[in-house]
GROMACS .gro file of C-alpha atoms in nm:
model
  512
    1UNK     CA    1  -0.664  -0.515   0.915
    2UNK     CA    2  -0.367  -0.558   1.141
    3UNK     CA    3  -0.022  -0.557   1.054
    4UNK     CA    4   0.280  -0.634   1.267
    5UNK     CA    5   0.644  -0.725   1.229
    6UNK     CA    6   0.872  -0.831   1.515
    7UNK     CA    7   1.080  -1.144   1.465
    8UNK     CA    8   1.443  -1.137   1.345
    9UNK     CA    9   1.341  -1.370   1.068
   10UNK     CA   10   1.010  -1.195   1.001
   11UNK     CA   11   0.677  -1.327   0.972
   12UNK     CA   12   0.430  -1.142   0.755
   13UNK     CA   13   0.073  -1.215   0.726
   14UNK     CA   14  -0.164  -1.037   0.507
   15UNK     CA   15  -0.501  -1.166   0.450
   16UNK     CA   16  -0.853  -1.076   0.372
   17UNK     CA   17  -1.001  -1.422   0.351
   18UNK     CA   18  -0.635  -1.546   0.324
   19UNK     CA   19  -0.411  -1.756   0.513
   20UNK     CA   20  -0.062  -1.670   0.611
   21UNK     CA   21   0.176  -1.809   0.862
   22UNK     CA   22   0.543  -1.803   0.957
   23UNK     CA   23   0.690  -2.028   1.216
   24UNK     CA   24   1.007  -2.204   1.118
   25UNK     CA   25   1.329  -2.069   1.256
   26UNK     CA   26   1.374  -1.895   0.940
   27UNK     CA   27   1.014  -1.830   0.843
   28UNK     CA   28   0.810  -1.931   0.552
   29UNK     CA   29   0.518  -1.738   0.454
   30UNK     CA   30   0.292  -1.797   0.176
   31UNK     CA   31  -0.021  -1.603   0.104
   32UNK     CA   32  -0.227  -1.648  -0.209
   33UNK     CA   33  -0.561  -1.606  -0.345
   34UNK     CA   34  -0.580  -1.823  -0.664
   35UNK     CA   35  -0.204  -1.802  -0.680
   36UNK     CA   36   0.086  -2.025  -0.644
   37UNK     CA   37   0.395  -1.956  -0.427
   38UNK     CA   38   0.714  -2.154  -0.379
   39UNK     CA   39   1.047  -2.090  -0.223
   40UNK     CA   40   1.330  -2.321  -0.197
   41UNK     CA   41   1.677  -2.180  -0.271
   42UNK     CA   42   1.912  -2.103   0.005
   43UNK     CA   43   1.849  -1.741  -0.078
   44UNK     CA   44   1.509  -1.748  -0.171
   45UNK     CA   45   1.280  -1.886  -0.449
   46UNK     CA   46   0.951  -1.724  -0.464
   47UNK     CA   47   0.687  -1.751  -0.710
   48UNK     CA   48   0.393  -1.532  -0.700
   49UNK     CA   49   0.163  -1.507  -0.987
   50UNK     CA   50  -0.169  -1.396  -1.091
   51UNK     CA   51  -0.129  -1.407  -1.462
   52UNK     CA   52   0.217  -1.275  -1.393
   53UNK     CA   53   0.572  -1.391  -1.453
   54UNK     CA   54   0.837  -1.350  -1.198
   55UNK     CA   55   1.202  -1.493  -1.198
   56UNK     CA   56   1.501  -1.468  -0.992
   57UNK     CA   57   1.823  -1.659  -1.044
   58UNK     CA   58   2.127  -1.453  -0.950
   59UNK     CA   59   2.343  -1.585  -0.677
   60UNK     CA   60   2.180  -1.312  -0.445
   61UNK     CA   61   1.847  -1.265  -0.611
   62UNK     CA   62   1.698  -1.173  -0.940
   63UNK     CA   63   1.367  -1.021  -0.937
   64UNK     CA   64   1.139  -0.931  -1.202
   65UNK     CA   65   0.828  -0.723  -1.144
   66UNK     CA   66   0.638  -0.600  -1.435
   67UNK     CA   67   0.293  -0.471  -1.534
   68UNK     CA   68   0.400  -0.380  -1.887
   69UNK     CA   69   0.734  -0.339  -1.712
   70UNK     CA   70   1.060  -0.501  -1.675
   71UNK     CA   71   1.217  -0.558  -1.348
   72UNK     CA   72   1.533  -0.741  -1.257
   73UNK     CA   73   1.744  -0.763  -0.944
   74UNK     CA   74   2.058  -0.967  -0.856
   75UNK     CA   75   2.248  -0.769  -0.613
   76UNK     CA   76   2.368  -0.919  -0.288
   77UNK     CA   77   2.123  -0.708  -0.098
   78UNK     CA   78   1.815  -0.743  -0.290
   79UNK     CA   79   1.616  -0.567  -0.545
   80UNK     CA   80   1.252  -0.534  -0.513
   81UNK     CA   81   1.007  -0.405  -0.747
   82UNK     CA   82   0.646  -0.347  -0.664
   83UNK     CA   83   0.423  -0.121  -0.873
   84UNK     CA   84   0.069  -0.069  -0.965
   85UNK     CA   85   0.073   0.299  -0.983
   86UNK     CA   86   0.337   0.306  -0.725
   87UNK     CA   87   0.701   0.386  -0.682
   88UNK     CA   88   0.938   0.170  -0.486
   89UNK     CA   89   1.314   0.196  -0.433
   90UNK     CA   90   1.574   0.022  -0.229
   91UNK     CA   91   1.936   0.104  -0.215
   92UNK     CA   92   2.110   0.170   0.122
   93UNK     CA   93   2.255  -0.097   0.341
   94UNK     CA   94   2.030   0.029   0.617
   95UNK     CA   95   1.724   0.088   0.398
   96UNK     CA   96   1.488   0.348   0.308
   97UNK     CA   97   1.140   0.264   0.205
   98UNK     CA   98   0.875   0.469   0.074
   99UNK     CA   99   0.546   0.372  -0.021
  100UNK     CA  100   0.266   0.600  -0.075
  101UNK     CA  101  -0.053   0.663  -0.251
  102UNK     CA  102  -0.154   0.944  -0.032
  103UNK     CA  103   0.029   0.737   0.234
  104UNK     CA  104   0.358   0.750   0.419
  105UNK     CA  105   0.591   0.470   0.419
  106UNK     CA  106   0.947   0.437   0.546
  107UNK     CA  107   1.207   0.189   0.613
  108UNK     CA  108   1.572   0.284   0.707
  109UNK     CA  109   1.717   0.119   0.999
  110UNK     CA  110   1.945  -0.186   0.976
  111UNK     CA  111   1.640  -0.374   1.107
  112UNK     CA  112   1.387  -0.169   0.895
  113UNK     CA  113   1.116   0.070   0.965
  114UNK     CA  114   0.826   0.056   0.741
  115UNK     CA  115   0.533   0.273   0.717
  116UNK     CA  116   0.231   0.191   0.496
  117UNK     CA  117  -0.093   0.350   0.550
  118UNK     CA  118  -0.401   0.463   0.377
  119UNK     CA  119  -0.584   0.572   0.683
  120UNK     CA  120  -0.394   0.304   0.848
  121UNK     CA  121  -0.142   0.252   1.139
  122UNK     CA  122   0.173   0.074   1.102
  123UNK     CA  123   0.469   0.066   1.330
  124UNK     CA  124   0.797  -0.106   1.375
  125UNK     CA  125   1.031  -0.040   1.660
  126UNK     CA  126   1.322  -0.269   1.641
  127UNK     CA  127   1.653  -0.159   1.788
  128UNK     CA  128   1.733   0.008   1.485
  129UNK     CA  129   1.403   0.206   1.439
  130UNK     CA  130   1.105   0.302   1.601
  131UNK     CA  131   0.827   0.410   1.381
  132UNK     CA  132   0.518   0.592   1.473
  133UNK     CA  133   0.220   0.630   1.252
  134UNK     CA  134  -0.088   0.817   1.367
  135UNK     CA  135  -0.401   0.983   1.237
  136UNK     CA  136  -0.503   1.239   1.487
  137UNK     CA  137  -0.249   1.110   1.738
  138UNK     CA  138   0.063   1.222   1.901
  139UNK     CA  139   0.388   1.024   1.897
  140UNK     CA  140   0.717   1.097   2.076
  141UNK     CA  141   1.027   0.910   2.149
  142UNK     CA  142   1.316   1.030   2.369
  143UNK     CA  143   1.451   0.772   2.600
  144UNK     CA  144   1.758   0.583   2.514
  145UNK     CA  145   1.543   0.305   2.424
  146UNK     CA  146   1.248   0.518   2.309
  147UNK     CA  147   0.931   0.640   2.464
  148UNK     CA  148   0.656   0.669   2.226
  149UNK     CA  149   0.319   0.792   2.296
  150UNK     CA  150   0.048   0.706   2.060
  151UNK     CA  151  -0.312   0.799   2.138
  152UNK     CA  152  -0.652   0.858   1.995
  153UNK     CA  153  -0.824   0.947   2.293
  154UNK     CA  154  -0.596   0.723   2.480
  155UNK     CA  155  -0.295   0.742   2.707
  156UNK     CA  156   0.033   0.575   2.626
  157UNK     CA  157   0.341   0.565   2.838
  158UNK     CA  158   0.682   0.388   2.834
  159UNK     CA  159   0.924   0.394   3.119
  160UNK     CA  160   1.076   0.041   3.160
  161UNK     CA  161   1.433  -0.015   3.070
  162UNK     CA  162   1.321  -0.174   2.746
  163UNK     CA  163   1.003  -0.016   2.684
  164UNK     CA  164   0.655   0.031   2.829
  165UNK     CA  165   0.386   0.103   2.589
  166UNK     CA  166   0.045   0.169   2.636
  167UNK     CA  167  -0.196   0.177   2.350
  168UNK     CA  168  -0.554   0.218   2.410
  169UNK     CA  169  -0.877   0.310   2.247
  170UNK     CA  170  -1.095   0.255   2.537
  171UNK     CA  171  -0.838  -0.014   2.607
  172UNK     CA  172  -0.556  -0.075   2.843
  173UNK     CA  173  -0.211  -0.137   2.744
  174UNK     CA  174   0.093  -0.185   2.948
  175UNK     CA  175   0.447  -0.308   2.910
  176UNK     CA  176   0.712  -0.361   3.187
  177UNK     CA  177   0.906  -0.688   3.131
  178UNK     CA  178   1.265  -0.662   3.048
  179UNK     CA  179   1.183  -0.758   2.697
  180UNK     CA  180   0.862  -0.570   2.661
  181UNK     CA  181   0.505  -0.625   2.726
  182UNK     CA  182   0.268  -0.482   2.494
  183UNK     CA  183  -0.098  -0.462   2.523
  184UNK     CA  184  -0.313  -0.366   2.233
  185UNK     CA  185  -0.677  -0.384   2.268
  186UNK     CA  186  -0.997  -0.278   2.115
  187UNK     CA  187  -1.200  -0.408   2.385
  188UNK     CA  188  -0.954  -0.687   2.369
  189UNK     CA  189  -0.699  -0.851   2.562
  190UNK     CA  190  -0.341  -0.890   2.456
  191UNK     CA  191  -0.071  -1.070   2.626
  192UNK     CA  192   0.281  -1.198   2.553
  193UNK     CA  193   0.512  -1.389   2.765
  194UNK     CA  194   0.767  -1.571   2.548
  195UNK     CA  195   1.130  -1.481   2.561
  196UNK     CA  196   1.129  -1.355   2.215
  197UNK     CA  197   0.818  -1.199   2.133
  198UNK     CA  198   0.438  -1.243   2.139
  199UNK     CA  199   0.240  -1.054   1.903
  200UNK     CA  200  -0.114  -1.003   1.895
  201UNK     CA  201  -0.302  -0.812   1.631
  202UNK     CA  202  -0.680  -0.824   1.617
  203UNK     CA  203  -0.981  -0.635   1.533
  204UNK     CA  204  -1.198  -0.786   1.805
  205UNK     CA  205  -0.874  -0.985   1.835
  206UNK     CA  206  -0.566  -0.998   2.055
  207UNK     CA  207  -0.237  -0.865   1.940
  208UNK     CA  208   0.069  -0.831   2.139
  209UNK     CA  209   0.447  -0.857   2.095
  210UNK     CA  210   0.710  -0.714   2.329
  211UNK     CA  211   1.037  -0.896   2.279
  212UNK     CA  212   1.351  -0.691   2.312
  213UNK     CA  213   1.363  -0.680   1.942
  214UNK     CA  214   1.032  -0.530   1.869
  215UNK     CA  215   0.692  -0.441   1.982
  216UNK     CA  216   0.462  -0.360   1.734
  217UNK     CA  217   0.100  -0.263   1.732
  218UNK     CA  218  -0.102  -0.207   1.439
  219UNK     CA  219  -0.463  -0.118   1.473
  220UNK     CA  220  -0.749   0.043   1.303
  221UNK     CA  221  -0.871   0.254   1.568
  222UNK     CA  222  -0.557   0.139   1.756
  223UNK     CA  223  -0.227   0.271   1.841
  224UNK     CA  224   0.108   0.155   1.731
  225UNK     CA  225   0.433   0.242   1.898
  226UNK     CA  226   0.791   0.116   1.911
  227UNK     CA  227   1.080   0.294   2.101
  228UNK     CA  228   1.393   0.084   2.074
  229UNK     CA  229   1.744   0.224   2.116
  230UNK     CA  230   1.795   0.244   1.757
  231UNK     CA  231   1.525   0.452   1.611
  232UNK     CA  232   1.187   0.590   1.670
  233UNK     CA  233   0.980   0.675   1.378
  234UNK     CA  234   0.668   0.893   1.384
  235UNK     CA  235   0.433   0.900   1.101
  236UNK     CA  236   0.126   1.123   1.138
  237UNK     CA  237  -0.139   1.281   0.953
  238UNK     CA  238  -0.216   1.605   1.145
  239UNK     CA  239   0.027   1.492   1.398
  240UNK     CA  240   0.367   1.560   1.529
  241UNK     CA  241   0.643   1.324   1.534
  242UNK     CA  242   0.983   1.340   1.688
  243UNK     CA  243   1.258   1.097   1.781
  244UNK     CA  244   1.600   1.202   1.912
  245UNK     CA  245   1.761   0.867   2.015
  246UNK     CA  246   2.120   0.802   1.935
  247UNK     CA  247   2.025   0.595   1.635
  248UNK     CA  248   1.769   0.785   1.443
  249UNK     CA  249   1.514   1.053   1.443
  250UNK     CA  250   1.244   1.014   1.194
  251UNK     CA  251   0.951   1.236   1.118
  252UNK     CA  252   0.695   1.144   0.875
  253UNK     CA  253   0.390   1.376   0.819
  254UNK     CA  254   0.131   1.480   0.586
  255UNK     CA  255   0.138   1.850   0.642
  256UNK     CA  256   0.425   1.764   0.865
  257UNK     CA  257   0.799   1.761   0.854
  258UNK     CA  258   1.017   1.463   0.885
  259UNK     CA  259   1.381   1.439   0.971
  260UNK     CA  260   1.636   1.194   1.110
  261UNK     CA  261   1.994   1.285   1.185
  262UNK     CA  262   2.145   0.984   1.351
  263UNK     CA  263   2.456   0.823   1.194
  264UNK     CA  264   2.233   0.534   1.079
  265UNK     CA  265   1.976   0.700   0.867
  266UNK     CA  266   1.781   1.005   0.810
  267UNK     CA  267   1.474   0.973   0.607
  268UNK     CA  268   1.209   1.212   0.517
  269UNK     CA  269   0.887   1.120   0.334
  270UNK     CA  270   0.638   1.373   0.252
  271UNK     CA  271   0.354   1.453   0.018
  272UNK     CA  272   0.377   1.829   0.011
  273UNK     CA  273   0.666   1.769   0.236
  274UNK     CA  274   1.047   1.747   0.226
  275UNK     CA  275   1.247   1.455   0.274
  276UNK     CA  276   1.623   1.429   0.344
  277UNK     CA  277   1.866   1.185   0.496
  278UNK     CA  278   2.234   1.261   0.535
  279UNK     CA  279   2.377   0.994   0.752
  280UNK     CA  280   2.686   0.799   0.629
  281UNK     CA  281   2.463   0.514   0.534
  282UNK     CA  282   2.199   0.670   0.310
  283UNK     CA  283   2.028   0.988   0.216
  284UNK     CA  284   1.703   0.941   0.065
  285UNK     CA  285   1.451   1.182  -0.065
  286UNK     CA  286   1.124   1.087  -0.199
  287UNK     CA  287   0.882   1.342  -0.318
  288UNK     CA  288   0.579   1.392  -0.537
  289UNK     CA  289   0.650   1.732  -0.654
  290UNK     CA  290   0.954   1.701  -0.444
  291UNK     CA  291   1.326   1.651  -0.480
  292UNK     CA  292   1.510   1.359  -0.362
  293UNK     CA  293   1.891   1.329  -0.327
  294UNK     CA  294   2.132   1.105  -0.144
  295UNK     CA  295   2.502   1.146  -0.147
  296UNK     CA  296   2.651   0.931   0.129
  297UNK     CA  297   2.913   0.672   0.064
  298UNK     CA  298   2.646   0.413   0.076
  299UNK     CA  299   2.393   0.527  -0.167
  300UNK     CA  300   2.255   0.834  -0.354
  301UNK     CA  301   1.905   0.793  -0.445
  302UNK     CA  302   1.679   1.025  -0.627
  303UNK     CA  303   1.317   0.953  -0.685
  304UNK     CA  304   1.096   1.177  -0.855
  305UNK     CA  305   0.775   1.217  -1.057
  306UNK     CA  306   0.866   1.497  -1.285
  307UNK     CA  307   1.187   1.477  -1.109
  308UNK     CA  308   1.545   1.373  -1.181
  309UNK     CA  309   1.721   1.109  -0.979
  310UNK     CA  310   2.094   1.037  -0.980
  311UNK     CA  311   2.346   0.873  -0.743
  312UNK     CA  312   2.707   0.872  -0.796
  313UNK     CA  313   2.851   0.749  -0.465
  314UNK     CA  314   3.084   0.458  -0.461
  315UNK     CA  315   2.808   0.233  -0.355
  316UNK     CA  316   2.522   0.307  -0.592
  317UNK     CA  317   2.379   0.527  -0.851
  318UNK     CA  318   2.004   0.513  -0.877
  319UNK     CA  319   1.776   0.680  -1.112
  320UNK     CA  320   1.406   0.637  -1.079
  321UNK     CA  321   1.175   0.822  -1.286
  322UNK     CA  322   0.837   0.817  -1.447
  323UNK     CA  323   0.914   0.964  -1.786
  324UNK     CA  324   1.259   0.931  -1.640
  325UNK     CA  325   1.545   0.698  -1.666
  326UNK     CA  326   1.697   0.521  -1.387
  327UNK     CA  327   2.029   0.355  -1.373
  328UNK     CA  328   2.263   0.224  -1.115
  329UNK     CA  329   2.600   0.067  -1.188
  330UNK     CA  330   2.759  -0.037  -0.850
  331UNK     CA  331   2.925  -0.377  -0.823
  332UNK     CA  332   2.643  -0.548  -0.635
  333UNK     CA  333   2.319  -0.515  -0.809
  334UNK     CA  334   2.133  -0.386  -1.112
  335UNK     CA  335   1.766  -0.330  -1.093
  336UNK     CA  336   1.523  -0.216  -1.342
  337UNK     CA  337   1.183  -0.096  -1.270
  338UNK     CA  338   0.968   0.063  -1.522
  339UNK     CA  339   0.618   0.142  -1.633
  340UNK     CA  340   0.717   0.369  -1.918
  341UNK     CA  341   1.028   0.408  -1.726
  342UNK     CA  342   1.366   0.256  -1.699
  343UNK     CA  343   1.505   0.138  -1.381
  344UNK     CA  344   1.838  -0.026  -1.311
  345UNK     CA  345   2.026  -0.105  -0.987
  346UNK     CA  346   2.330  -0.307  -0.931
  347UNK     CA  347   2.504  -0.146  -0.636
  348UNK     CA  348   2.631  -0.355  -0.352
  349UNK     CA  349   2.352  -0.230  -0.149
  350UNK     CA  350   2.056  -0.255  -0.379
  351UNK     CA  351   1.836  -0.020  -0.573
  352UNK     CA  352   1.484  -0.068  -0.570
  353UNK     CA  353   1.230   0.105  -0.769
  354UNK     CA  354   0.864   0.060  -0.754
  355UNK     CA  355   0.618   0.323  -0.845
  356UNK     CA  356   0.317   0.418  -1.039
  357UNK     CA  357   0.244   0.748  -0.889
  358UNK     CA  358   0.370   0.604  -0.569
  359UNK     CA  359   0.686   0.586  -0.377
  360UNK     CA  360   0.818   0.267  -0.221
  361UNK     CA  361   1.163   0.184  -0.086
  362UNK     CA  362   1.326  -0.092   0.101
  363UNK     CA  363   1.692  -0.154   0.150
  364UNK     CA  364   1.785  -0.272   0.499
  365UNK     CA  365   1.957  -0.600   0.534
  366UNK     CA  366   1.656  -0.761   0.691
  367UNK     CA  367   1.388  -0.528   0.584
  368UNK     CA  368   1.035  -0.639   0.497
  369UNK     CA  369   0.836  -0.408   0.303
  370UNK     CA  370   0.473  -0.418   0.275
  371UNK     CA  371   0.265  -0.201   0.059
  372UNK     CA  372  -0.102  -0.221   0.039
  373UNK     CA  373  -0.410  -0.017  -0.065
  374UNK     CA  374  -0.671  -0.049   0.200
  375UNK     CA  375  -0.439  -0.292   0.371
  376UNK     CA  376  -0.171  -0.284   0.644
  377UNK     CA  377   0.149  -0.463   0.622
  378UNK     CA  378   0.470  -0.419   0.797
  379UNK     CA  379   0.768  -0.619   0.904
  380UNK     CA  380   1.087  -0.463   1.044
  381UNK     CA  381   1.233  -0.585   1.372
  382UNK     CA  382   1.513  -0.837   1.396
  383UNK     CA  383   1.261  -1.081   1.527
  384UNK     CA  384   0.987  -0.937   1.333
  385UNK     CA  385   0.660  -1.102   1.278
  386UNK     CA  386   0.392  -0.952   1.085
  387UNK     CA  387   0.037  -1.014   1.102
  388UNK     CA  388  -0.220  -0.864   0.874
  389UNK     CA  389  -0.582  -0.953   0.922
  390UNK     CA  390  -0.935  -0.832   0.894
  391UNK     CA  391  -1.146  -1.047   1.113
  392UNK     CA  392  -0.846  -1.255   1.196
  393UNK     CA  393  -0.614  -1.334   1.486
  394UNK     CA  394  -0.247  -1.321   1.471
  395UNK     CA  395  -0.010  -1.399   1.755
  396UNK     CA  396   0.360  -1.466   1.781
  397UNK     CA  397   0.544  -1.552   2.106
  398UNK     CA  398   0.782  -1.851   2.040
  399UNK     CA  399   1.157  -1.797   2.067
  400UNK     CA  400   1.154  -1.776   1.698
  401UNK     CA  401   0.806  -1.664   1.612
  402UNK     CA  402   0.461  -1.799   1.650
  403UNK     CA  403   0.208  -1.643   1.444
  404UNK     CA  404  -0.157  -1.697   1.449
  405UNK     CA  405  -0.399  -1.583   1.192
  406UNK     CA  406  -0.762  -1.675   1.212
  407UNK     CA  407  -1.095  -1.584   1.078
  408UNK     CA  408  -1.317  -1.795   1.282
  409UNK     CA  409  -1.012  -2.014   1.345
  410UNK     CA  410  -0.803  -2.134   1.629
  411UNK     CA  411  -0.421  -2.081   1.648
  412UNK     CA  412  -0.178  -2.216   1.907
  413UNK     CA  413   0.188  -2.219   1.935
  414UNK     CA  414   0.382  -2.422   2.203
  415UNK     CA  415   0.708  -2.562   2.042
  416UNK     CA  416   1.048  -2.428   2.115
  417UNK     CA  417   1.057  -2.296   1.767
  418UNK     CA  418   0.701  -2.229   1.695
  419UNK     CA  419   0.384  -2.392   1.651
  420UNK     CA  420   0.137  -2.231   1.452
  421UNK     CA  421  -0.228  -2.312   1.381
  422UNK     CA  422  -0.415  -2.126   1.123
  423UNK     CA  423  -0.764  -2.233   1.030
  424UNK     CA  424  -1.070  -2.119   0.869
  425UNK     CA  425  -1.249  -2.443   0.910
  426UNK     CA  426  -0.909  -2.594   0.886
  427UNK     CA  427  -0.666  -2.775   1.089
  428UNK     CA  428  -0.320  -2.664   1.163
  429UNK     CA  429  -0.044  -2.810   1.374
  430UNK     CA  430   0.322  -2.773   1.429
  431UNK     CA  431   0.539  -3.016   1.621
  432UNK     CA  432   0.887  -3.036   1.452
  433UNK     CA  433   1.180  -2.879   1.617
  434UNK     CA  434   1.163  -2.618   1.368
  435UNK     CA  435   0.807  -2.585   1.284
  436UNK     CA  436   0.518  -2.761   1.128
  437UNK     CA  437   0.262  -2.544   0.999
  438UNK     CA  438  -0.073  -2.627   0.855
  439UNK     CA  439  -0.286  -2.366   0.701
  440UNK     CA  440  -0.603  -2.464   0.519
  441UNK     CA  441  -0.909  -2.339   0.388
  442UNK     CA  442  -1.028  -2.657   0.225
  443UNK     CA  443  -0.659  -2.708   0.198
  444UNK     CA  444  -0.388  -2.908   0.342
  445UNK     CA  445  -0.075  -2.760   0.486
  446UNK     CA  446   0.222  -2.940   0.653
  447UNK     CA  447   0.580  -2.834   0.748
  448UNK     CA  448   0.841  -3.088   0.851
  449UNK     CA  449   1.167  -2.991   0.719
  450UNK     CA  450   1.432  -2.867   0.961
  451UNK     CA  451   1.397  -2.534   0.813
  452UNK     CA  452   1.033  -2.502   0.750
  453UNK     CA  453   0.781  -2.613   0.495
  454UNK     CA  454   0.472  -2.404   0.475
  455UNK     CA  455   0.174  -2.436   0.263
  456UNK     CA  456  -0.092  -2.185   0.254
  457UNK     CA  457  -0.370  -2.204   0.013
  458UNK     CA  458  -0.716  -2.102  -0.061
  459UNK     CA  459  -0.737  -2.302  -0.376
  460UNK     CA  460  -0.366  -2.240  -0.399
  461UNK     CA  461  -0.051  -2.408  -0.344
  462UNK     CA  462   0.207  -2.262  -0.117
  463UNK     CA  463   0.544  -2.402  -0.018
  464UNK     CA  464   0.855  -2.251   0.153
  465UNK     CA  465   1.161  -2.429   0.285
  466UNK     CA  466   1.444  -2.183   0.256
  467UNK     CA  467   1.655  -2.094   0.559
  468UNK     CA  468   1.528  -1.751   0.570
  469UNK     CA  469   1.171  -1.726   0.475
  470UNK     CA  470   0.935  -1.677   0.179
  471UNK     CA  471   0.644  -1.473   0.227
  472UNK     CA  472   0.347  -1.435   0.001
  473UNK     CA  473   0.065  -1.195   0.066
  474UNK     CA  474  -0.212  -1.141  -0.181
  475UNK     CA  475  -0.564  -1.042  -0.222
  476UNK     CA  476  -0.552  -1.046  -0.590
  477UNK     CA  477  -0.191  -0.917  -0.512
  478UNK     CA  478   0.153  -1.048  -0.488
  479UNK     CA  479   0.375  -0.977  -0.206
  480UNK     CA  480   0.715  -1.112  -0.128
  481UNK     CA  481   1.020  -1.018   0.083
  482UNK     CA  482   1.355  -1.181   0.109
  483UNK     CA  483   1.583  -0.924   0.269
  484UNK     CA  484   1.954  -0.941   0.203
  485UNK     CA  485   1.916  -1.282   0.065
  486UNK     CA  486   1.565  -1.257  -0.054
  487UNK     CA  487   1.405  -1.171  -0.378
  488UNK     CA  488   1.058  -1.048  -0.379
  489UNK     CA  489   0.809  -1.065  -0.657
  490UNK     CA  490   0.486  -0.881  -0.653
  491UNK     CA  491   0.257  -0.861  -0.952
  492UNK     CA  492  -0.085  -0.823  -1.050
  493UNK     CA  493  -0.143  -0.978  -1.375
  494UNK     CA  494   0.232  -1.080  -1.363
  495UNK     CA  495   0.427  -1.392  -1.277
  496UNK     CA  496   0.683  -1.407  -1.024
  497UNK     CA  497   0.961  -1.662  -0.962
  498UNK     CA  498   1.293  -1.668  -0.768
  499UNK     CA  499   1.539  -1.939  -0.761
  500UNK     CA  500   1.865  -1.791  -0.660
  501UNK     CA  501   2.189  -1.994  -0.673
  502UNK     CA  502   2.213  -2.037  -0.294
  503UNK     CA  503   1.961  -2.250  -0.115
  504UNK     CA  504   1.743  -2.178   0.191
  505UNK     CA  505   1.763  -1.830   0.273
  506UNK     CA  506   1.485  -1.588   0.258
  507UNK     CA  507   1.337  -1.317   0.455
  508UNK     CA  508   1.017  -1.108   0.368
  509UNK     CA  509   1.110  -0.766   0.254
  510UNK     CA  510   0.840  -0.606   0.063
  511UNK     CA  511   0.465  -0.599   0.018
  512UNK     CA  512   0.241  -0.451  -0.243
   0.00000   0.00000   0.00000
């Protein structure tokens, strides 16, 4: 599958025989398979359930994620809880995300950098962060913007002021516009020419996005790179990753070392690795048979399995444990994530805990986290638009974001805001100033509100009209992200609902 995130709002699409689209100025995404999803509060009201219950009602957001667990979140930032034998945490303003099941996931820039893989590639390179994930690939970033090289028997180079990326597997990729031109192909062609971003993600599909904000490339047998000024992240398995831009240096490896020492964030995520972050914003340490600590003013996070976690900074105190107790008593939010665990988070920033033999974190203002098993999901640039498909097409190039997801479908976007067409023997059209989306698989979908009304269903009902965005991604899964505003609820045999006090504000932030 393909995963990409690039619009400021964020458009995330995860499907395997699913439909997902985001095109309103804010972004509304709904993905379900025999699920119902709705979002309408200013902040975000999301309902994702497959025999699950989810609720959110605080002014900011209240999230409840449980599989024989209790989860709550109402901080200003957002508390997300996603678990099925996983661990997820979110607490710094910047954001540190860690999701793994023998995977590497990270998110820490203001924008958000997320890495989720199981023999997958995921990248996000917004101004804040540049992430590089490879399996038998090399990735590097050193220009002010960031120069990343990702190859699997490929060549990749970046030399434009913004970024020049070349990703190929018997493919050609080049980027040289002021914004960024990215070409990702697997015997495919990809082009993007809108001012904001055009994204193309395909397996025998086209994926491209090279706006100033982010250029993301996610492929299976593909390369992904992002080298914005903020951060460059590198995630490899039997690879080396380094990034020394002013903002951040991140290194994520399996049998690798990961470090980041910019003022913004330093994250280290390892399995049989060490992780540390000591910037003013956040210090995060996530380990399995590892120690995790964070003592910056912003947040102190400790996530362990057979570990202890504590945080006593002014901002937040978080404790995440399996056979552990987790508590956080800051002014902002209180989160509780447990499966035979107790989790609480109420710092101004946000404390997120999602784990069942996994580590997951998301805490940036915008951040969108996506966690999947045998799936790829990512969203992290300011503009970010994420597209996840297997035998689908995804594209985004409107000023806001235009995403196209197809499986034997056609998708087009031409309105100022975005026109998206997603079909599998369906019809989709968008012509309102904001966006009109129609996604159907023997379904009807329409969007006509100023903000956005999205309906995505496969024998499902999906609606979203908040200002920000409501995203739902599922294949017998629940995924939602609502960044600073948003409240995400992901459950398997759970119910998820969110109806925060404000109305119309939501941004995808996390994925299961």
